[in-house]
mmCIF file of C-alpha atoms in Angstrom:
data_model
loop_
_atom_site.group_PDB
_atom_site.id
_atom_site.type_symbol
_atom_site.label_atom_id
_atom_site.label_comp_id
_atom_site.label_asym_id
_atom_site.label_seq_id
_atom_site.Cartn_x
_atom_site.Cartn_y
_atom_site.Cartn_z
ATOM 1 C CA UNK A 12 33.752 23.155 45.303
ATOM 2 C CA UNK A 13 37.374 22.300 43.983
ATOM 3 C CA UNK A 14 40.025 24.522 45.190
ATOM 4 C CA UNK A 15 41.440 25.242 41.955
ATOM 5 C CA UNK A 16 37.356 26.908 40.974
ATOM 6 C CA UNK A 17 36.808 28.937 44.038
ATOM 7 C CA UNK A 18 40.721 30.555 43.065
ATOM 8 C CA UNK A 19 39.778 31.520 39.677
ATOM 9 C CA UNK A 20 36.760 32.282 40.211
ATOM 10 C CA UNK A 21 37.724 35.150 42.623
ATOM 11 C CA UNK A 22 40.415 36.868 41.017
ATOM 12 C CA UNK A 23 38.751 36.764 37.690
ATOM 13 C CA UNK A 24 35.643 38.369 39.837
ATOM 14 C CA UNK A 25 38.384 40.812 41.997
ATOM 15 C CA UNK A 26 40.189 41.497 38.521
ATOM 16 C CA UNK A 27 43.479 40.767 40.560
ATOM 17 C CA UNK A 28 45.789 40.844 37.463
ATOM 18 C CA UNK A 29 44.390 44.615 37.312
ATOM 19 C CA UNK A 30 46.270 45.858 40.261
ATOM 20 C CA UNK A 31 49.605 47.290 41.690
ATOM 21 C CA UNK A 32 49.918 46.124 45.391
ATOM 22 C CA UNK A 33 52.298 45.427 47.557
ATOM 23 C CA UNK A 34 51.319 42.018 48.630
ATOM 24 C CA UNK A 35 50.255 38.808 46.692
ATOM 25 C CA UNK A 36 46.516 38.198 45.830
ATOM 26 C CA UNK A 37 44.642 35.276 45.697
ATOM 27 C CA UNK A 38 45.673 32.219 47.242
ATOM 28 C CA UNK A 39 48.526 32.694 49.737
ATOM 29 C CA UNK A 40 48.679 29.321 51.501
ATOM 30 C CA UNK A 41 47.445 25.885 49.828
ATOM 31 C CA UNK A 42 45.296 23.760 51.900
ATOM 32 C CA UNK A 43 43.013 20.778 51.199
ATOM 33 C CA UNK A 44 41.837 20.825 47.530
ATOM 34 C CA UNK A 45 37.642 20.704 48.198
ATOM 35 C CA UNK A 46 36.314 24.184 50.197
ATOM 36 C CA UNK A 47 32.785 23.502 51.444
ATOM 37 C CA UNK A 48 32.991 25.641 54.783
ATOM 38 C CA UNK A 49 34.957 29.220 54.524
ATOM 39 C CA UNK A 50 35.679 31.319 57.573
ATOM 40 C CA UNK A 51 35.662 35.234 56.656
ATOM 41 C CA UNK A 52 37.823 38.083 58.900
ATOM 42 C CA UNK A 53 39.491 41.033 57.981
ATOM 43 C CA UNK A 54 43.202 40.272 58.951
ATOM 44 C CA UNK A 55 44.538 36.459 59.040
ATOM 45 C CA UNK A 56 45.548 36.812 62.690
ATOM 46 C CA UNK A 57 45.846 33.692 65.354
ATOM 47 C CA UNK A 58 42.464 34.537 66.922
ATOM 48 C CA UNK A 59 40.938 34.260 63.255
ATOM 49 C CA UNK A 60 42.556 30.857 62.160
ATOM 50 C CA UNK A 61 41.936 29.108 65.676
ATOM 51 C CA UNK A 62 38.362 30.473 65.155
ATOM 52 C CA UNK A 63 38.583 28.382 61.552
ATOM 53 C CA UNK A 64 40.142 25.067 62.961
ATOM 54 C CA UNK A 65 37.184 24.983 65.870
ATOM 55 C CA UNK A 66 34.945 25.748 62.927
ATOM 56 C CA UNK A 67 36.304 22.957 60.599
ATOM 57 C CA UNK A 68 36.682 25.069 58.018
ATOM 58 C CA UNK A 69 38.265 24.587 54.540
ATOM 59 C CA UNK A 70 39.654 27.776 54.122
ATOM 60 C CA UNK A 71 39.626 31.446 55.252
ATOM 61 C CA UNK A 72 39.194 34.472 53.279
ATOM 62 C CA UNK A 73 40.792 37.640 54.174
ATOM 63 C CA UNK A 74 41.710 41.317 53.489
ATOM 64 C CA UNK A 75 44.634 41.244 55.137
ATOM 65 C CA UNK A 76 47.096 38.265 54.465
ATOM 66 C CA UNK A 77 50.591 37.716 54.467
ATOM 67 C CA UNK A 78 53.530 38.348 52.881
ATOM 68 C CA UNK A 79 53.794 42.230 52.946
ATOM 69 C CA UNK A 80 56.545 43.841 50.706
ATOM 70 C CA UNK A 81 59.837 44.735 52.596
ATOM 71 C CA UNK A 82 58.955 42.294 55.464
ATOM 72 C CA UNK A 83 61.523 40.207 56.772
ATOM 73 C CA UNK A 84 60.480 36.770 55.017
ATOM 74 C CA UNK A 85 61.940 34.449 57.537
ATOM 75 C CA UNK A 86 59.483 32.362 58.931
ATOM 76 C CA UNK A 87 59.906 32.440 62.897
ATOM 77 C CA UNK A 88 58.060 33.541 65.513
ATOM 78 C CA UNK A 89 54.339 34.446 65.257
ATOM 79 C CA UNK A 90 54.917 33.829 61.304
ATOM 80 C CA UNK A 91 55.687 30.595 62.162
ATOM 81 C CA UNK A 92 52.755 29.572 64.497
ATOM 82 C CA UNK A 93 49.951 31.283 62.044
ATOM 83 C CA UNK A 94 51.848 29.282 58.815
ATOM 84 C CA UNK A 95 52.146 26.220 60.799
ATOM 85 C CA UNK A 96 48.026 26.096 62.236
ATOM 86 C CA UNK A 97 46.697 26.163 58.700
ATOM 87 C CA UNK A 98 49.342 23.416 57.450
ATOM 88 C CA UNK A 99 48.578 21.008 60.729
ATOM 89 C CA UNK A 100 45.025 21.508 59.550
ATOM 90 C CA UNK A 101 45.437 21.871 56.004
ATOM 91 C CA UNK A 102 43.587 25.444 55.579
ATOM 92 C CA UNK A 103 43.749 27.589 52.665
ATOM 93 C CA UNK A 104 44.502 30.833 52.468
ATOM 94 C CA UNK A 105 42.871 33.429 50.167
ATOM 95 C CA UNK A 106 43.794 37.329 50.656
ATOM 96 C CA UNK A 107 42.602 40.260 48.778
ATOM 97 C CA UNK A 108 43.727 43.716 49.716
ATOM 98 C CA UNK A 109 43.708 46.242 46.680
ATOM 99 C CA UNK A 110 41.302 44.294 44.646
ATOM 100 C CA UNK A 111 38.343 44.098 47.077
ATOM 101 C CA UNK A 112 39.280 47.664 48.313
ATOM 102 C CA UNK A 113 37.715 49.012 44.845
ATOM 103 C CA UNK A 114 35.222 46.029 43.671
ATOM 104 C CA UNK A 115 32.406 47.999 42.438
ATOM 105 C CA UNK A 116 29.496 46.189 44.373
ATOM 106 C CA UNK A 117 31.283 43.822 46.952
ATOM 107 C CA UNK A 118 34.338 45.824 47.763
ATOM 108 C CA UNK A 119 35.061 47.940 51.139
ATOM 109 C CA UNK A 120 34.787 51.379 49.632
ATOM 110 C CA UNK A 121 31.145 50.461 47.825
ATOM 111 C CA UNK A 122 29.692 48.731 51.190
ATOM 112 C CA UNK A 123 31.206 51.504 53.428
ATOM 113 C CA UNK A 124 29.334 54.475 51.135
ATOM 114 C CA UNK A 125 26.149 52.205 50.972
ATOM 115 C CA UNK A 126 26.169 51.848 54.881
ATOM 116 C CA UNK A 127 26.636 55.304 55.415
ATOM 117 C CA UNK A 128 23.995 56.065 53.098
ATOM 118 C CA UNK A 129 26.533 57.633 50.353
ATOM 119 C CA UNK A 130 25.846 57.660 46.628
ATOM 120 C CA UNK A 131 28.799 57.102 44.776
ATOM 121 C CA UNK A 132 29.242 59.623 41.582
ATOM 122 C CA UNK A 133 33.846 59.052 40.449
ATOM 123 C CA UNK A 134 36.339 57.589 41.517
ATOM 124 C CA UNK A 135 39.914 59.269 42.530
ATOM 125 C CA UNK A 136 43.600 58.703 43.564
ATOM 126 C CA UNK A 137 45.935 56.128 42.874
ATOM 127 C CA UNK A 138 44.577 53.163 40.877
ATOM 128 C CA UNK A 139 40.930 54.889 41.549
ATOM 129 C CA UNK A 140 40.817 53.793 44.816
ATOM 130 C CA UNK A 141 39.352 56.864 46.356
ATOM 131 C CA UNK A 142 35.393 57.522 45.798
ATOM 132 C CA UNK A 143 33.709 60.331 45.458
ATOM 133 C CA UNK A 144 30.205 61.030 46.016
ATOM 134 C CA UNK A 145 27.519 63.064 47.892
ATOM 135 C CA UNK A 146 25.042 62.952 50.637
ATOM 136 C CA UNK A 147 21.659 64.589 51.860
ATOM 137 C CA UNK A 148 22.094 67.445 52.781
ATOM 138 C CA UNK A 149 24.103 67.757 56.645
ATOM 139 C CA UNK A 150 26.573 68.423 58.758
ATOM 140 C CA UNK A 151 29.876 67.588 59.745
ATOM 141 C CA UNK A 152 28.410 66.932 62.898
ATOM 142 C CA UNK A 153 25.509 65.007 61.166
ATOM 143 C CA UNK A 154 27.982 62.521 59.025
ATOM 144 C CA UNK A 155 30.059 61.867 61.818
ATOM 145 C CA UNK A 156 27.074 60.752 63.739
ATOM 146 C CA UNK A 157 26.106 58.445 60.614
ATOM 147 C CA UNK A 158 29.455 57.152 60.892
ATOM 148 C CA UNK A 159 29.025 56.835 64.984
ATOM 149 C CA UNK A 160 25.857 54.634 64.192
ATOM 150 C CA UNK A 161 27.041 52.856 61.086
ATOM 151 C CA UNK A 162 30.090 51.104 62.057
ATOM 152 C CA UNK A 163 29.594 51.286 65.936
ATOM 153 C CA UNK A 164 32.446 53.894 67.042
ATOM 154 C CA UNK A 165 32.929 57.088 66.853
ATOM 155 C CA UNK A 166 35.310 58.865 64.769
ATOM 156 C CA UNK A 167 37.924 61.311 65.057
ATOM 157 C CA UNK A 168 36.677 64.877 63.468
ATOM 158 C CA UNK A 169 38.702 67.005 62.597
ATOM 159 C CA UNK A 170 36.779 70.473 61.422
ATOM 160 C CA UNK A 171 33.738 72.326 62.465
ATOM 161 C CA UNK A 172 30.909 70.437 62.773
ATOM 162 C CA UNK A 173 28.609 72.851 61.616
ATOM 163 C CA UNK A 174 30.100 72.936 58.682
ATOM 164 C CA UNK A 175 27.752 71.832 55.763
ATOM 165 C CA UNK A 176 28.361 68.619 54.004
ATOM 166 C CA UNK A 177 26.922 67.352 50.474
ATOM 167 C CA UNK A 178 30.225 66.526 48.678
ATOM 168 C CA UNK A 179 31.726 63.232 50.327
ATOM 169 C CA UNK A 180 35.411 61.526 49.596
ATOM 170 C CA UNK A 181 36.173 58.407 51.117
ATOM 171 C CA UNK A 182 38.483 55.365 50.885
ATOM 172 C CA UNK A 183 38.866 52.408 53.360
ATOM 173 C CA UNK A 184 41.928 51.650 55.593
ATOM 174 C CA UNK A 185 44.359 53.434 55.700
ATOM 175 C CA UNK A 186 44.240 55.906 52.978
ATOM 176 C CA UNK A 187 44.459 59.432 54.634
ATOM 177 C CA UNK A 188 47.351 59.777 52.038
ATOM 178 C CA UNK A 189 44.457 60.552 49.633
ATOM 179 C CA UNK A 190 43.292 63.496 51.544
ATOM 180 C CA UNK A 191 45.156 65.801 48.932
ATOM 181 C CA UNK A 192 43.647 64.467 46.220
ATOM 182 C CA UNK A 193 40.228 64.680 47.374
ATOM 183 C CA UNK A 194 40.541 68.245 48.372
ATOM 184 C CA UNK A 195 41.446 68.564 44.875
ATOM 185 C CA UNK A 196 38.464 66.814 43.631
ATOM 186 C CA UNK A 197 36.333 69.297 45.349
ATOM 187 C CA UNK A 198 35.186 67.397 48.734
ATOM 188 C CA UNK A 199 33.170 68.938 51.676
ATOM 189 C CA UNK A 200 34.677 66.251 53.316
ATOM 190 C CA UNK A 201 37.511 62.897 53.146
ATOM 191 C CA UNK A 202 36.293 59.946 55.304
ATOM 192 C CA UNK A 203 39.029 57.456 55.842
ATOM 193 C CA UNK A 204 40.265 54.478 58.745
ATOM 194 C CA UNK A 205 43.014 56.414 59.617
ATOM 195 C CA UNK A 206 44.852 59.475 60.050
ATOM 196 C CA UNK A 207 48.557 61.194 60.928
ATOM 197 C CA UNK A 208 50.239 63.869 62.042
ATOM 198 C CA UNK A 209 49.800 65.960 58.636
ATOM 199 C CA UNK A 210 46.336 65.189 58.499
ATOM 200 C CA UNK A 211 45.422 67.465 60.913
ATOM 201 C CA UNK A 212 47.163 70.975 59.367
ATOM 202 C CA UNK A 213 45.690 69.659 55.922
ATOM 203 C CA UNK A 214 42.496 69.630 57.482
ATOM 204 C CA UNK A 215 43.014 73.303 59.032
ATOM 205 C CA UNK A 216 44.426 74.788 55.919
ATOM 206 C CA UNK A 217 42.456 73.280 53.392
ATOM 207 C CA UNK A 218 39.255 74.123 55.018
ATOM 208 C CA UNK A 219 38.200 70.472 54.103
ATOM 209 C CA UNK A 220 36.940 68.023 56.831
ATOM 210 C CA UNK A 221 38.401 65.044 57.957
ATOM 211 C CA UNK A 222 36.562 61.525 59.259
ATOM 212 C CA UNK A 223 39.027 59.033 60.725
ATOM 213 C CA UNK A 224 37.076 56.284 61.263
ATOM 214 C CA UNK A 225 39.085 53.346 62.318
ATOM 215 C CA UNK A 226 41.286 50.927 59.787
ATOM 216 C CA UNK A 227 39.273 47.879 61.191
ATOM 217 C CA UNK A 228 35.834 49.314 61.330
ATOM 218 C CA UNK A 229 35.458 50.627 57.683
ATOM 219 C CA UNK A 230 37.336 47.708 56.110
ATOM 220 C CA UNK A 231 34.691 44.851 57.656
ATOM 221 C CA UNK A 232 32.155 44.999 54.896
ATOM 222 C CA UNK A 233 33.861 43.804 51.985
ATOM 223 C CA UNK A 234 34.662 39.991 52.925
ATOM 224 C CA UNK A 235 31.120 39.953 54.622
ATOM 225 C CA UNK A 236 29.933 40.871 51.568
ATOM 226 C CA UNK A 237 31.932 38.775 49.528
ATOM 227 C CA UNK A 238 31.669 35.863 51.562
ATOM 228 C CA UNK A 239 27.593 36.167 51.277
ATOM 229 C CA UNK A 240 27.975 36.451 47.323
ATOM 230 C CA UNK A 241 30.090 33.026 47.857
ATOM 231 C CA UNK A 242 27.553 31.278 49.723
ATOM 232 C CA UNK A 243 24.714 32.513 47.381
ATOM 233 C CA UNK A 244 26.524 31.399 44.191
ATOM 234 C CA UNK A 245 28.159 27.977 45.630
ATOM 235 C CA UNK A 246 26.237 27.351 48.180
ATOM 236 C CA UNK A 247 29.540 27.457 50.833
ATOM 237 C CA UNK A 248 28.704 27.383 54.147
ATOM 238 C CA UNK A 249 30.303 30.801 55.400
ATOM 239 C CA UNK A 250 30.794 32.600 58.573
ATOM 240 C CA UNK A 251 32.211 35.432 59.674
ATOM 241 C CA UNK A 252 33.677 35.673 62.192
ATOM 242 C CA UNK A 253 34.190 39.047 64.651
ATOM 243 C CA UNK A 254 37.524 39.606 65.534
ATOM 244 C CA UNK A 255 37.749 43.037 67.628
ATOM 245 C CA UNK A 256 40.168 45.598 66.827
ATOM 246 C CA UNK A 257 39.870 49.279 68.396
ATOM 247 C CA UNK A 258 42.318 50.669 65.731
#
């Protein structure tokens, strides 16, 4: 398909122009103008575009692209060797951070509740980015397990793990900046990728748990699942590719 299609076509389906962020969304750096094969990875890092030139692919599609508010823009360094291996090969570029954070069937925060089995009731926070939602009946202990086997690590708990669970916030990445607000929404429990030095006496004082589950490991499913939607619709031939990341 042309370029120009695949561009509109996701950030009329991301509703990109409905978002505040703090990076550019959509297509970030212009490569050949026909996409047949797309590479798919959570962060546009070296390991992810060499992966896409042996791969011969047309493009890459990412969460996590370039151009990051307040960065020096100079391009030098490891700027300059990522910029210049898709221009050598002539590789697009498409990023979508906020947008596919909070798509409502494709986007991180709906696959991360589906894997871990969580049925999503509100939304919360900043630009609704947080979702709320509840669970069978468990544990602390229980959830964090489901997270253990979900995404393959296990996360940092912070609370009693007998402590029942049935109320569930959660919010990709790194979002434990949300925890307030989902104690005030009335959680059992806030599962996020990350979490600082604060998190821990909110956790304590609130009497509301805390999941840390890894920025990397809960923001995977959304370009998976987008990239499948991609192939399904246009027939692309898609592949994503594992790049491992223990934060």
């Amino acid at each position: 398909m042309e370029r120009a299609e695949l561009q509109r076509y996701l950030d009329t389906l991301l509703n990109v122009g409905g978002f505040k962020d703090y990076c550019p969304n959509g297509l970030q750096v212009e490569g050949r103008t026909t996409v047949k094969r797309l590479v798919c990875g959570v962060t546009a890092s070296q390991m992810l575009l060499d992966a896409a030139v042996e791969r011969r692919a047309d493009a890459v599609l990412v969460h996590h692209g370039y151009f990051w508010r307040g960065e020096d823009g100079r391009i030098t360094g490891l700027r300059k060797a990522r910029l210049a291996t898709l221009l050598r090969h002539d590789i697009n570029l498409f990023a979508y951070h906020l947008p596919l954070d909070a798509h409502a069937e494709l986007g991180n925060n709906a696959q991360l509740g589906a894997r871990l089995g969580l049925t999503a009731d509100g939304r919360f926070g900043d630009q609704e980015l947080g979702w709320l939602g509840s669970t069978a009946p468990t544990t602390l202990g229980g959830l964090a397990e489901r997270v253990t086997q979900g995404l393959g690590r296990t996360p940092l708990v912070l609370g009693d793990p007998a402590r029942p669970v049935r109320r569930v916030g959660w919010c990709s990445g790194g979002a434990q900046g949300y925890f307030e607000a989902a104690i005030a929404a009335g959680v059992d429990c806030f599962i996020s990728g990350e979490a600082s030095e604060p998190t821990t006496h909110l956790a304590r004082e609130s009497g509301v748990a805390y999941l840390a589950a890894g920025h990397h490991a809960t923001e995977r499913y959304g370009v998976q699942a987008l990239g499948a939607h991609l192939a399904e619709r246009f027939g692309l031939s898609v592949a994503f590719v594992v790049i491992d990341n223990p934060v």
